[in-house]
């Protein structure tokens, strides 16, 4: 037999090894348990981080969308913090029921943890006629001019007249000669920008510390569309001269043109004395202008009709009313100077660069135009948020 | 035959007794060490379970509360606090979905515990479905309304076994986790 087995030498080593193995086993089990706890805590922490990554992705996409409301690119696995986010954009192109809503869906990842949030955004609509008169640079009243307001949705001018409504505002100055009455508030964004003549009064509040407003330009694409789809002259009847190549509309003395519903595009409109632009019964007309408008003495535009049914959008630099005109419409021309000759009566709302009302000219704001929407401001706002 | 096996000489009784005594002492101390380690591991497991319960319950409530008010009809409240009950309203599967969190007596774990140190179930009830147990060792929940769109939620969880080494609260440890939840749909 092997001589080595005949001695007890080395048993201490065996016992020590056995003990070490048992202790190691216990230690490994203990470490394993605490490892599970640590992993649990890490998972929870990663999940929190993934959630905030998803939020970050959604916020970033929201900012990008506000810079450009056509932005639909999204982000693909963009690194952020300890992980990454991916953003997808959904709109009515893929889901018609969304209409103008844009949905931002953002997924955040940190290691194996994943969280997803959804942000619903809608465009901010532009209400161009919340003021009776808005001018970028200045508004000037000659003596005895006035403004008041009515609501053509509810009734006639006489039955809905509110003498102390109809605000006017400008980024620049408001100046009046004597005996002018401004029915609503008068606001400017220029310190000391309101100067009233003797006996002139503002029935509402005055403020010269309003924030400056940048008037949104109507996009050229909209004018191009209007030019391509203009119903001039097929939608027009009466006595008029329309040049299809220059798009100029001219009415001679005492002439009348009647417009049916649709979009019209003109370069210039020139009305002779006592001429008349009328709307067919129930017609809704939008006119886009590349140039100027001149209304001759005592000419009439949509007289007695609802201003909301006739809207002018202009790239021109001038809208001129000679004396005694009647104008029931809204006009939006951020570059235009509006010259309002004496005794002209305008019912509606005006937005321009500068507005000058001559002696005795009165302006009647139609409060129903306050709800008219024209396109969007390009800005998007959040309306709903959820975690998926 | 091996010479050694022919030798009848063995250990004396004294040698055996000493060996037995030494083995006994070593085994006893080893067992005592094991018991103490086991107790300590159990306590650690309870503590870890308590902390995990507090955090995961808070995460669950915060996740639901954050989306309170989602697409609700105009004028409908987004959430409502009534003691330790929280009602969260949003519109996901129905015009108004209601998620209710509340505390219920944990009768299973409560037996044999001092009446003021009995763990509670955190219950979750979605619409008219039967309530489900979300976690089982919650002691209390506190909802502190900071402003119209911010709620501070505190969840206190406790250990399920009394721990001799913990001198306060009858040996039951507790752990509170707090988060200030910004309700997204109310702040946009």
PDB file of N, CA and C in Angstrom, chain A residues 230-328:
ATOM      1  N   UNK A 230     -58.692  81.511 -58.406  1.00  0.00           N
ATOM      2  CA  UNK A 230     -59.598  82.669 -58.393  1.00  0.00           C
ATOM      3  C   UNK A 230     -60.813  82.414 -59.275  1.00  0.00           C
ATOM      4  N   UNK A 231     -62.003  82.777 -58.757  1.00  0.00           N
ATOM      5  CA  UNK A 231     -63.214  82.599 -59.563  1.00  0.00           C
ATOM      6  C   UNK A 231     -63.538  83.859 -60.374  1.00  0.00           C
ATOM      7  N   UNK A 232     -62.631  84.846 -60.370  1.00  0.00           N
ATOM      8  CA  UNK A 232     -62.800  86.005 -61.246  1.00  0.00           C
ATOM      9  C   UNK A 232     -62.496  85.543 -62.682  1.00  0.00           C
ATOM     10  N   UNK A 233     -63.255  85.859 -63.672  1.00  0.00           N
ATOM     11  CA  UNK A 233     -64.439  86.686 -63.549  1.00  0.00           C
ATOM     12  C   UNK A 233     -65.734  85.864 -63.602  1.00  0.00           C
ATOM     13  N   UNK A 234     -65.578  84.501 -63.576  1.00  0.00           N
ATOM     14  CA  UNK A 234     -66.784  83.680 -63.751  1.00  0.00           C
ATOM     15  C   UNK A 234     -67.781  83.874 -62.607  1.00  0.00           C
ATOM     16  N   UNK A 235     -67.310  84.217 -61.433  1.00  0.00           N
ATOM     17  CA  UNK A 235     -68.216  84.385 -60.300  1.00  0.00           C
ATOM     18  C   UNK A 235     -68.782  85.790 -60.209  1.00  0.00           C
ATOM     19  N   UNK A 236     -68.481  86.635 -61.205  1.00  0.00           N
ATOM     20  CA  UNK A 236     -68.885  88.044 -61.107  1.00  0.00           C
ATOM     21  C   UNK A 236     -69.943  88.355 -62.170  1.00  0.00           C
ATOM     22  N   UNK A 237     -70.898  89.197 -61.783  1.00  0.00           N
ATOM     23  CA  UNK A 237     -71.873  89.651 -62.780  1.00  0.00           C
ATOM     24  C   UNK A 237     -72.083  91.152 -62.594  1.00  0.00           C
ATOM     25  N   UNK A 238     -72.531  91.809 -63.642  1.00  0.00           N
ATOM     26  CA  UNK A 238     -72.762  93.247 -63.551  1.00  0.00           C
ATOM     27  C   UNK A 238     -71.913  93.986 -64.570  1.00  0.00           C
ATOM     28  N   UNK A 239     -71.660  95.252 -64.275  1.00  0.00           N
ATOM     29  CA  UNK A 239     -70.903  96.083 -65.200  1.00  0.00           C
ATOM     30  C   UNK A 239     -69.527  96.342 -64.620  1.00  0.00           C
ATOM     31  N   UNK A 240     -68.533  95.751 -65.245  1.00  0.00           N
ATOM     32  CA  UNK A 240     -67.182  95.911 -64.694  1.00  0.00           C
ATOM     33  C   UNK A 240     -66.163  95.638 -65.788  1.00  0.00           C
ATOM     34  N   UNK A 241     -64.956  96.062 -65.530  1.00  0.00           N
ATOM     35  CA  UNK A 241     -63.869  95.744 -66.448  1.00  0.00           C
ATOM     36  C   UNK A 241     -62.859  94.905 -65.686  1.00  0.00           C
ATOM     37  N   UNK A 242     -62.621  93.713 -66.224  1.00  0.00           N
ATOM     38  CA  UNK A 242     -61.659  92.844 -65.551  1.00  0.00           C
ATOM     39  C   UNK A 242     -60.616  92.410 -66.568  1.00  0.00           C
ATOM     40  N   UNK A 243     -59.365  92.670 -66.274  1.00  0.00           N
ATOM     41  CA  UNK A 243     -58.284  92.284 -67.171  1.00  0.00           C
ATOM     42  C   UNK A 243     -57.679  90.978 -66.655  1.00  0.00           C
ATOM     43  N   UNK A 244     -57.906  89.910 -67.395  1.00  0.00           N
ATOM     44  CA  UNK A 244     -57.491  88.602 -66.899  1.00  0.00           C
ATOM     45  C   UNK A 244     -55.969  88.439 -66.842  1.00  0.00           C
ATOM     46  N   UNK A 245     -55.251  89.227 -67.633  1.00  0.00           N
ATOM     47  CA  UNK A 245     -53.791  89.065 -67.572  1.00  0.00           C
ATOM     48  C   UNK A 245     -53.190  89.913 -66.448  1.00  0.00           C
ATOM     49  N   UNK A 246     -53.721  91.129 -66.268  1.00  0.00           N
ATOM     50  CA  UNK A 246     -53.162  91.943 -65.171  1.00  0.00           C
ATOM     51  C   UNK A 246     -53.923  91.720 -63.868  1.00  0.00           C
ATOM     52  N   UNK A 247     -55.087  91.067 -63.929  1.00  0.00           N
ATOM     53  CA  UNK A 247     -55.937  90.806 -62.765  1.00  0.00           C
ATOM     54  C   UNK A 247     -56.485  92.102 -62.153  1.00  0.00           C
ATOM     55  N   UNK A 248     -56.576  93.148 -62.952  1.00  0.00           N
ATOM     56  CA  UNK A 248     -57.069  94.424 -62.429  1.00  0.00           C
ATOM     57  C   UNK A 248     -58.586  94.488 -62.601  1.00  0.00           C
ATOM     58  N   UNK A 249     -59.291  94.979 -61.551  1.00  0.00           N
ATOM     59  CA  UNK A 249     -60.737  95.133 -61.613  1.00  0.00           C
ATOM     60  C   UNK A 249     -61.067  96.622 -61.548  1.00  0.00           C
ATOM     61  N   UNK A 250     -61.875  97.061 -62.488  1.00  0.00           N
ATOM     62  CA  UNK A 250     -62.245  98.481 -62.514  1.00  0.00           C
ATOM     63  C   UNK A 250     -63.753  98.606 -62.682  1.00  0.00           C
ATOM     64  N   UNK A 251     -64.353  99.469 -61.893  1.00  0.00           N
ATOM     65  CA  UNK A 251     -65.781  99.774 -62.044  1.00  0.00           C
ATOM     66  C   UNK A 251     -65.928 101.253 -62.369  1.00  0.00           C
ATOM     67  N   UNK A 252     -66.684 101.525 -63.418  1.00  0.00           N
ATOM     68  CA  UNK A 252     -66.909 102.921 -63.786  1.00  0.00           C
ATOM     69  C   UNK A 252     -67.954 103.554 -62.887  1.00  0.00           C
ATOM     70  N   UNK A 253     -68.252 104.815 -63.149  1.00  0.00           N
ATOM     71  CA  UNK A 253     -69.239 105.569 -62.367  1.00  0.00           C
ATOM     72  C   UNK A 253     -70.599 104.854 -62.394  1.00  0.00           C
ATOM     73  N   UNK A 254     -71.218 104.728 -61.233  1.00  0.00           N
ATOM     74  CA  UNK A 254     -72.544 104.125 -61.072  1.00  0.00           C
ATOM     75  C   UNK A 254     -72.589 102.625 -61.393  1.00  0.00           C
ATOM     76  N   UNK A 255     -71.462 101.982 -61.646  1.00  0.00           N
ATOM     77  CA  UNK A 255     -71.464 100.562 -62.023  1.00  0.00           C
ATOM     78  C   UNK A 255     -71.645  99.682 -60.784  1.00  0.00           C
ATOM     79  N   UNK A 256     -72.181  98.484 -61.013  1.00  0.00           N
ATOM     80  CA  UNK A 256     -72.347  97.531 -59.918  1.00  0.00           C
ATOM     81  C   UNK A 256     -71.808  96.170 -60.345  1.00  0.00           C
ATOM     82  N   UNK A 257     -71.033  95.536 -59.460  1.00  0.00           N
ATOM     83  CA  UNK A 257     -70.614  94.158 -59.705  1.00  0.00           C
ATOM     84  C   UNK A 257     -71.110  93.317 -58.527  1.00  0.00           C
ATOM     85  N   UNK A 258     -71.642  92.137 -58.856  1.00  0.00           N
ATOM     86  CA  UNK A 258     -72.130  91.232 -57.806  1.00  0.00           C
ATOM     87  C   UNK A 258     -71.229  90.000 -57.776  1.00  0.00           C
ATOM     88  N   UNK A 259     -70.757  89.662 -56.582  1.00  0.00           N
ATOM     89  CA  UNK A 259     -69.829  88.533 -56.441  1.00  0.00           C
ATOM     90  C   UNK A 259     -70.542  87.345 -55.809  1.00  0.00           C
ATOM     91  N   UNK A 260     -70.306  86.169 -56.372  1.00  0.00           N
ATOM     92  CA  UNK A 260     -70.804  84.944 -55.745  1.00  0.00           C
ATOM     93  C   UNK A 260     -69.703  84.373 -54.850  1.00  0.00           C
ATOM     94  N   UNK A 261     -70.061  83.364 -54.080  1.00  0.00           N
ATOM     95  CA  UNK A 261     -69.104  82.800 -53.109  1.00  0.00           C
ATOM     96  C   UNK A 261     -67.819  82.343 -53.795  1.00  0.00           C
ATOM     97  N   UNK A 262     -66.720  82.492 -53.110  1.00  0.00           N
ATOM     98  CA  UNK A 262     -65.454  81.977 -53.628  1.00  0.00           C
ATOM     99  C   UNK A 262     -64.281  82.858 -53.275  1.00  0.00           C
ATOM    100  N   UNK A 263     -63.135  82.434 -53.787  1.00  0.00           N
ATOM    101  CA  UNK A 263     -61.889  83.172 -53.565  1.00  0.00           C
ATOM    102  C   UNK A 263     -61.569  83.943 -54.842  1.00  0.00           C
ATOM    103  N   UNK A 264     -61.256  85.217 -54.686  1.00  0.00           N
ATOM    104  CA  UNK A 264     -60.931  86.070 -55.832  1.00  0.00           C
ATOM    105  C   UNK A 264     -59.508  86.596 -55.653  1.00  0.00           C
ATOM    106  N   UNK A 265     -58.873  86.826 -56.779  1.00  0.00           N
ATOM    107  CA  UNK A 265     -57.536  87.388 -56.716  1.00  0.00           C
ATOM    108  C   UNK A 265     -57.482  88.562 -57.688  1.00  0.00           C
ATOM    109  N   UNK A 266     -57.111  89.744 -57.164  1.00  0.00           N
ATOM    110  CA  UNK A 266     -56.981  90.917 -58.023  1.00  0.00           C
ATOM    111  C   UNK A 266     -55.642  91.585 -57.765  1.00  0.00           C
ATOM    112  N   UNK A 267     -55.144  92.266 -58.827  1.00  0.00           N
ATOM    113  CA  UNK A 267     -53.948  93.075 -58.597  1.00  0.00           C
ATOM    114  C   UNK A 267     -54.370  94.417 -57.993  1.00  0.00           C
ATOM    115  N   UNK A 268     -55.339  95.070 -58.668  1.00  0.00           N
ATOM    116  CA  UNK A 268     -55.857  96.343 -58.132  1.00  0.00           C
ATOM    117  C   UNK A 268     -57.379  96.344 -58.255  1.00  0.00           C
ATOM    118  N   UNK A 269     -58.007  97.137 -57.386  1.00  0.00           N
ATOM    119  CA  UNK A 269     -59.449  97.384 -57.517  1.00  0.00           C
ATOM    120  C   UNK A 269     -59.636  98.899 -57.532  1.00  0.00           C
ATOM    121  N   UNK A 270     -60.337  99.365 -58.531  1.00  0.00           N
ATOM    122  CA  UNK A 270     -60.598 100.798 -58.621  1.00  0.00           C
ATOM    123  C   UNK A 270     -62.085 101.002 -58.850  1.00  0.00           C
ATOM    124  N   UNK A 271     -62.724 101.682 -57.931  1.00  0.00           N
ATOM    125  CA  UNK A 271     -64.168 101.935 -58.048  1.00  0.00           C
ATOM    126  C   UNK A 271     -64.420 103.396 -58.355  1.00  0.00           C
ATOM    127  N   UNK A 272     -65.246 103.639 -59.372  1.00  0.00           N
ATOM    128  CA  UNK A 272     -65.618 105.011 -59.698  1.00  0.00           C
ATOM    129  C   UNK A 272     -66.698 105.512 -58.746  1.00  0.00           C
ATOM    130  N   UNK A 273     -67.088 106.791 -58.893  1.00  0.00           N
ATOM    131  CA  UNK A 273     -68.111 107.383 -58.025  1.00  0.00           C
ATOM    132  C   UNK A 273     -69.411 106.586 -58.073  1.00  0.00           C
ATOM    133  N   UNK A 274     -70.022 106.482 -56.925  1.00  0.00           N
ATOM    134  CA  UNK A 274     -71.330 105.848 -56.802  1.00  0.00           C
ATOM    135  C   UNK A 274     -71.356 104.402 -57.312  1.00  0.00           C
ATOM    136  N   UNK A 275     -70.215 103.774 -57.461  1.00  0.00           N
ATOM    137  CA  UNK A 275     -70.216 102.370 -57.910  1.00  0.00           C
ATOM    138  C   UNK A 275     -70.398 101.466 -56.691  1.00  0.00           C
ATOM    139  N   UNK A 276     -70.586 100.167 -56.980  1.00  0.00           N
ATOM    140  CA  UNK A 276     -71.066  99.288 -55.909  1.00  0.00           C
ATOM    141  C   UNK A 276     -70.505  97.875 -56.087  1.00  0.00           C
ATOM    142  N   UNK A 277     -69.884  97.338 -55.023  1.00  0.00           N
ATOM    143  CA  UNK A 277     -69.569  95.908 -54.998  1.00  0.00           C
ATOM    144  C   UNK A 277     -70.579  95.258 -54.074  1.00  0.00           C
ATOM    145  N   UNK A 278     -71.393  94.340 -54.630  1.00  0.00           N
ATOM    146  CA  UNK A 278     -72.415  93.676 -53.823  1.00  0.00           C
ATOM    147  C   UNK A 278     -72.114  92.180 -53.764  1.00  0.00           C
ATOM    148  N   UNK A 279     -72.637  91.536 -52.752  1.00  0.00           N
ATOM    149  CA  UNK A 279     -72.499  90.084 -52.663  1.00  0.00           C
ATOM    150  C   UNK A 279     -73.822  89.441 -53.013  1.00  0.00           C
ATOM    151  N   UNK A 280     -73.756  88.326 -53.740  1.00  0.00           N
ATOM    152  CA  UNK A 280     -74.972  87.556 -54.009  1.00  0.00           C
ATOM    153  C   UNK A 280     -75.524  87.082 -52.667  1.00  0.00           C
ATOM    154  N   UNK A 281     -76.840  86.856 -52.572  1.00  0.00           N
ATOM    155  CA  UNK A 281     -77.410  86.463 -51.277  1.00  0.00           C
ATOM    156  C   UNK A 281     -76.713  85.224 -50.710  1.00  0.00           C
ATOM    157  N   UNK A 282     -76.292  85.309 -49.461  1.00  0.00           N
ATOM    158  CA  UNK A 282     -75.640  84.178 -48.774  1.00  0.00           C
ATOM    159  C   UNK A 282     -74.200  83.934 -49.181  1.00  0.00           C
ATOM    160  N   UNK A 283     -73.668  84.799 -50.048  1.00  0.00           N
ATOM    161  CA  UNK A 283     -72.308  84.550 -50.546  1.00  0.00           C
ATOM    162  C   UNK A 283     -71.259  84.858 -49.483  1.00  0.00           C
ATOM    163  N   UNK A 284     -70.180  84.085 -49.515  1.00  0.00           N
ATOM    164  CA  UNK A 284     -69.020  84.359 -48.668  1.00  0.00           C
ATOM    165  C   UNK A 284     -67.834  84.539 -49.597  1.00  0.00           C
ATOM    166  N   UNK A 285     -67.227  85.697 -49.517  1.00  0.00           N
ATOM    167  CA  UNK A 285     -66.200  86.045 -50.496  1.00  0.00           C
ATOM    168  C   UNK A 285     -64.893  86.415 -49.785  1.00  0.00           C
ATOM    169  N   UNK A 286     -63.793  85.861 -50.299  1.00  0.00           N
ATOM    170  CA  UNK A 286     -62.472  86.247 -49.816  1.00  0.00           C
ATOM    171  C   UNK A 286     -61.695  86.792 -50.994  1.00  0.00           C
ATOM    172  N   UNK A 287     -61.166  87.985 -50.828  1.00  0.00           N
ATOM    173  CA  UNK A 287     -60.441  88.623 -51.930  1.00  0.00           C
ATOM    174  C   UNK A 287     -58.978  88.805 -51.540  1.00  0.00           C
ATOM    175  N   UNK A 288     -58.099  88.265 -52.380  1.00  0.00           N
ATOM    176  CA  UNK A 288     -56.663  88.459 -52.171  1.00  0.00           C
ATOM    177  C   UNK A 288     -56.179  89.515 -53.146  1.00  0.00           C
ATOM    178  N   UNK A 289     -55.371  90.450 -52.637  1.00  0.00           N
ATOM    179  CA  UNK A 289     -54.912  91.583 -53.444  1.00  0.00           C
ATOM    180  C   UNK A 289     -53.390  91.594 -53.470  1.00  0.00           C
ATOM    181  N   UNK A 290     -52.845  91.803 -54.692  1.00  0.00           N
ATOM    182  CA  UNK A 290     -51.396  92.003 -54.747  1.00  0.00           C
ATOM    183  C   UNK A 290     -51.060  93.490 -54.745  1.00  0.00           C
ATOM    184  N   UNK A 291     -52.076  94.341 -55.027  1.00  0.00           N
ATOM    185  CA  UNK A 291     -51.807  95.776 -55.110  1.00  0.00           C
ATOM    186  C   UNK A 291     -52.832  96.597 -54.336  1.00  0.00           C
ATOM    187  N   UNK A 292     -53.097  97.799 -54.869  1.00  0.00           N
ATOM    188  CA  UNK A 292     -53.852  98.784 -54.090  1.00  0.00           C
ATOM    189  C   UNK A 292     -55.344  98.802 -54.425  1.00  0.00           C
ATOM    190  N   UNK A 293     -56.092  99.390 -53.495  1.00  0.00           N
ATOM    191  CA  UNK A 293     -57.536  99.524 -53.670  1.00  0.00           C
ATOM    192  C   UNK A 293     -57.898 101.005 -53.548  1.00  0.00           C
ATOM    193  N   UNK A 294     -58.724 101.467 -54.493  1.00  0.00           N
ATOM    194  CA  UNK A 294     -59.212 102.843 -54.414  1.00  0.00           C
ATOM    195  C   UNK A 294     -60.719 102.847 -54.570  1.00  0.00           C
ATOM    196  N   UNK A 295     -61.399 103.374 -53.570  1.00  0.00           N
ATOM    197  CA  UNK A 295     -62.857 103.489 -53.659  1.00  0.00           C
ATOM    198  C   UNK A 295     -63.214 104.944 -53.936  1.00  0.00           C
ATOM    199  N   UNK A 296     -63.948 105.158 -55.036  1.00  0.00           N
ATOM    200  CA  UNK A 296     -64.333 106.520 -55.401  1.00  0.00           C
ATOM    201  C   UNK A 296     -65.405 107.061 -54.470  1.00  0.00           C
ATOM    202  N   UNK A 297     -65.702 108.337 -54.614  1.00  0.00           N
ATOM    203  CA  UNK A 297     -66.682 108.990 -53.741  1.00  0.00           C
ATOM    204  C   UNK A 297     -68.020 108.256 -53.748  1.00  0.00           C
ATOM    205  N   UNK A 298     -68.564 108.105 -52.564  1.00  0.00           N
ATOM    206  CA  UNK A 298     -69.893 107.521 -52.374  1.00  0.00           C
ATOM    207  C   UNK A 298     -70.023 106.101 -52.938  1.00  0.00           C
ATOM    208  N   UNK A 299     -68.879 105.416 -53.114  1.00  0.00           N
ATOM    209  CA  UNK A 299     -68.991 104.024 -53.565  1.00  0.00           C
ATOM    210  C   UNK A 299     -69.367 103.148 -52.366  1.00  0.00           C
ATOM    211  N   UNK A 300     -69.928 101.994 -52.676  1.00  0.00           N
ATOM    212  CA  UNK A 300     -70.450 101.131 -51.622  1.00  0.00           C
ATOM    213  C   UNK A 300     -69.886  99.718 -51.785  1.00  0.00           C
ATOM    214  N   UNK A 301     -69.530  99.112 -50.647  1.00  0.00           N
ATOM    215  CA  UNK A 301     -69.019  97.748 -50.672  1.00  0.00           C
ATOM    216  C   UNK A 301     -69.826  96.930 -49.667  1.00  0.00           C
ATOM    217  N   UNK A 302     -70.594  95.953 -50.165  1.00  0.00           N
ATOM    218  CA  UNK A 302     -71.365  95.040 -49.308  1.00  0.00           C
ATOM    219  C   UNK A 302     -72.252  95.807 -48.325  1.00  0.00           C
ATOM    220  N   UNK A 303     -72.822  96.885 -48.778  1.00  0.00           N
ATOM    221  CA  UNK A 303     -73.579  97.746 -47.871  1.00  0.00           C
ATOM    222  C   UNK A 303     -74.708  96.984 -47.176  1.00  0.00           C
ATOM    223  N   UNK A 304     -74.737  97.076 -45.851  1.00  0.00           N
ATOM    224  CA  UNK A 304     -75.767  96.428 -45.051  1.00  0.00           C
ATOM    225  C   UNK A 304     -75.506  94.958 -44.800  1.00  0.00           C
ATOM    226  N   UNK A 305     -74.489  94.383 -45.455  1.00  0.00           N
ATOM    227  CA  UNK A 305     -74.204  92.943 -45.285  1.00  0.00           C
ATOM    228  C   UNK A 305     -73.327  92.677 -44.076  1.00  0.00           C
ATOM    229  N   UNK A 306     -73.102  91.398 -43.847  1.00  0.00           N
ATOM    230  CA  UNK A 306     -72.238  91.036 -42.715  1.00  0.00           C
ATOM    231  C   UNK A 306     -70.777  91.148 -43.128  1.00  0.00           C
ATOM    232  N   UNK A 307     -69.984  91.919 -42.373  1.00  0.00           N
ATOM    233  CA  UNK A 307     -68.562  92.081 -42.726  1.00  0.00           C
ATOM    234  C   UNK A 307     -67.813  90.751 -42.802  1.00  0.00           C
ATOM    235  N   UNK A 308     -68.248  89.744 -42.005  1.00  0.00           N
ATOM    236  CA  UNK A 308     -67.524  88.468 -42.017  1.00  0.00           C
ATOM    237  C   UNK A 308     -67.636  87.769 -43.370  1.00  0.00           C
ATOM    238  N   UNK A 309     -68.636  88.185 -44.187  1.00  0.00           N
ATOM    239  CA  UNK A 309     -68.816  87.531 -45.480  1.00  0.00           C
ATOM    240  C   UNK A 309     -67.917  88.095 -46.565  1.00  0.00           C
ATOM    241  N   UNK A 310     -67.210  89.181 -46.260  1.00  0.00           N
ATOM    242  CA  UNK A 310     -66.313  89.761 -47.269  1.00  0.00           C
ATOM    243  C   UNK A 310     -64.990  90.117 -46.598  1.00  0.00           C
ATOM    244  N   UNK A 311     -63.977  89.352 -46.934  1.00  0.00           N
ATOM    245  CA  UNK A 311     -62.672  89.578 -46.307  1.00  0.00           C
ATOM    246  C   UNK A 311     -61.639  89.910 -47.369  1.00  0.00           C
ATOM    247  N   UNK A 312     -60.885  90.972 -47.099  1.00  0.00           N
ATOM    248  CA  UNK A 312     -59.789  91.354 -47.993  1.00  0.00           C
ATOM    249  C   UNK A 312     -58.453  91.020 -47.327  1.00  0.00           C
ATOM    250  N   UNK A 313     -57.562  90.350 -48.082  1.00  0.00           N
ATOM    251  CA  UNK A 313     -56.179  90.156 -47.629  1.00  0.00           C
ATOM    252  C   UNK A 313     -55.286  90.783 -48.677  1.00  0.00           C
ATOM    253  N   UNK A 314     -54.424  91.686 -48.237  1.00  0.00           N
ATOM    254  CA  UNK A 314     -53.721  92.495 -49.230  1.00  0.00           C
ATOM    255  C   UNK A 314     -52.213  92.541 -48.997  1.00  0.00           C
ATOM    256  N   UNK A 315     -51.488  92.470 -50.117  1.00  0.00           N
ATOM    257  CA  UNK A 315     -50.047  92.720 -50.072  1.00  0.00           C
ATOM    258  C   UNK A 315     -49.750  94.148 -50.524  1.00  0.00           C
ATOM    259  N   UNK A 316     -50.807  94.874 -50.865  1.00  0.00           N
ATOM    260  CA  UNK A 316     -50.630  96.222 -51.388  1.00  0.00           C
ATOM    261  C   UNK A 316     -50.241  97.225 -50.311  1.00  0.00           C
ATOM    262  N   UNK A 317     -49.998  98.451 -50.759  1.00  0.00           N
ATOM    263  CA  UNK A 317     -49.548  99.480 -49.817  1.00  0.00           C
ATOM    264  C   UNK A 317     -50.607 100.540 -49.576  1.00  0.00           C
ATOM    265  N   UNK A 318     -51.795 100.389 -50.210  1.00  0.00           N
ATOM    266  CA  UNK A 318     -52.779 101.454 -50.028  1.00  0.00           C
ATOM    267  C   UNK A 318     -54.210 100.933 -50.106  1.00  0.00           C
ATOM    268  N   UNK A 319     -55.023 101.424 -49.181  1.00  0.00           N
ATOM    269  CA  UNK A 319     -56.482 101.258 -49.261  1.00  0.00           C
ATOM    270  C   UNK A 319     -57.044 102.656 -49.051  1.00  0.00           C
ATOM    271  N   UNK A 320     -57.635 103.226 -50.121  1.00  0.00           N
ATOM    272  CA  UNK A 320     -58.080 104.626 -50.030  1.00  0.00           C
ATOM    273  C   UNK A 320     -59.587 104.712 -50.179  1.00  0.00           C
ATOM    274  N   UNK A 321     -60.227 105.348 -49.183  1.00  0.00           N
ATOM    275  CA  UNK A 321     -61.663 105.624 -49.274  1.00  0.00           C
ATOM    276  C   UNK A 321     -61.829 107.113 -49.551  1.00  0.00           C
ATOM    277  N   UNK A 322     -62.532 107.437 -50.645  1.00  0.00           N
ATOM    278  CA  UNK A 322     -62.881 108.839 -50.830  1.00  0.00           C
ATOM    279  C   UNK A 322     -64.129 109.138 -50.013  1.00  0.00           C
ATOM    280  N   UNK A 323     -64.546 110.386 -50.017  1.00  0.00           N
ATOM    281  CA  UNK A 323     -65.602 110.763 -49.082  1.00  0.00           C
ATOM    282  C   UNK A 323     -66.920 110.054 -49.343  1.00  0.00           C
ATOM    283  N   UNK A 324     -67.618 109.787 -48.251  1.00  0.00           N
ATOM    284  CA  UNK A 324     -68.968 109.236 -48.360  1.00  0.00           C
ATOM    285  C   UNK A 324     -69.041 107.758 -48.682  1.00  0.00           C
ATOM    286  N   UNK A 325     -67.914 107.013 -48.586  1.00  0.00           N
ATOM    287  CA  UNK A 325     -67.970 105.577 -48.909  1.00  0.00           C
ATOM    288  C   UNK A 325     -68.648 104.801 -47.787  1.00  0.00           C
ATOM    289  N   UNK A 326     -69.195 103.646 -48.161  1.00  0.00           N
ATOM    290  CA  UNK A 326     -69.688 102.689 -47.170  1.00  0.00           C
ATOM    291  C   UNK A 326     -68.990 101.366 -47.421  1.00  0.00           C
ATOM    292  N   UNK A 327     -68.432 100.780 -46.358  1.00  0.00           N
ATOM    293  CA  UNK A 327     -67.599  99.586 -46.519  1.00  0.00           C
ATOM    294  C   UNK A 327     -67.948  98.624 -45.395  1.00  0.00           C
ATOM    295  N   UNK A 328     -68.549  97.485 -45.744  1.00  0.00           N
ATOM    296  CA  UNK A 328     -68.920  96.474 -44.748  1.00  0.00           C
ATOM    297  C   UNK A 328     -68.046  95.248 -44.996  1.00  0.00           C
TER     298      UNK A 328
END
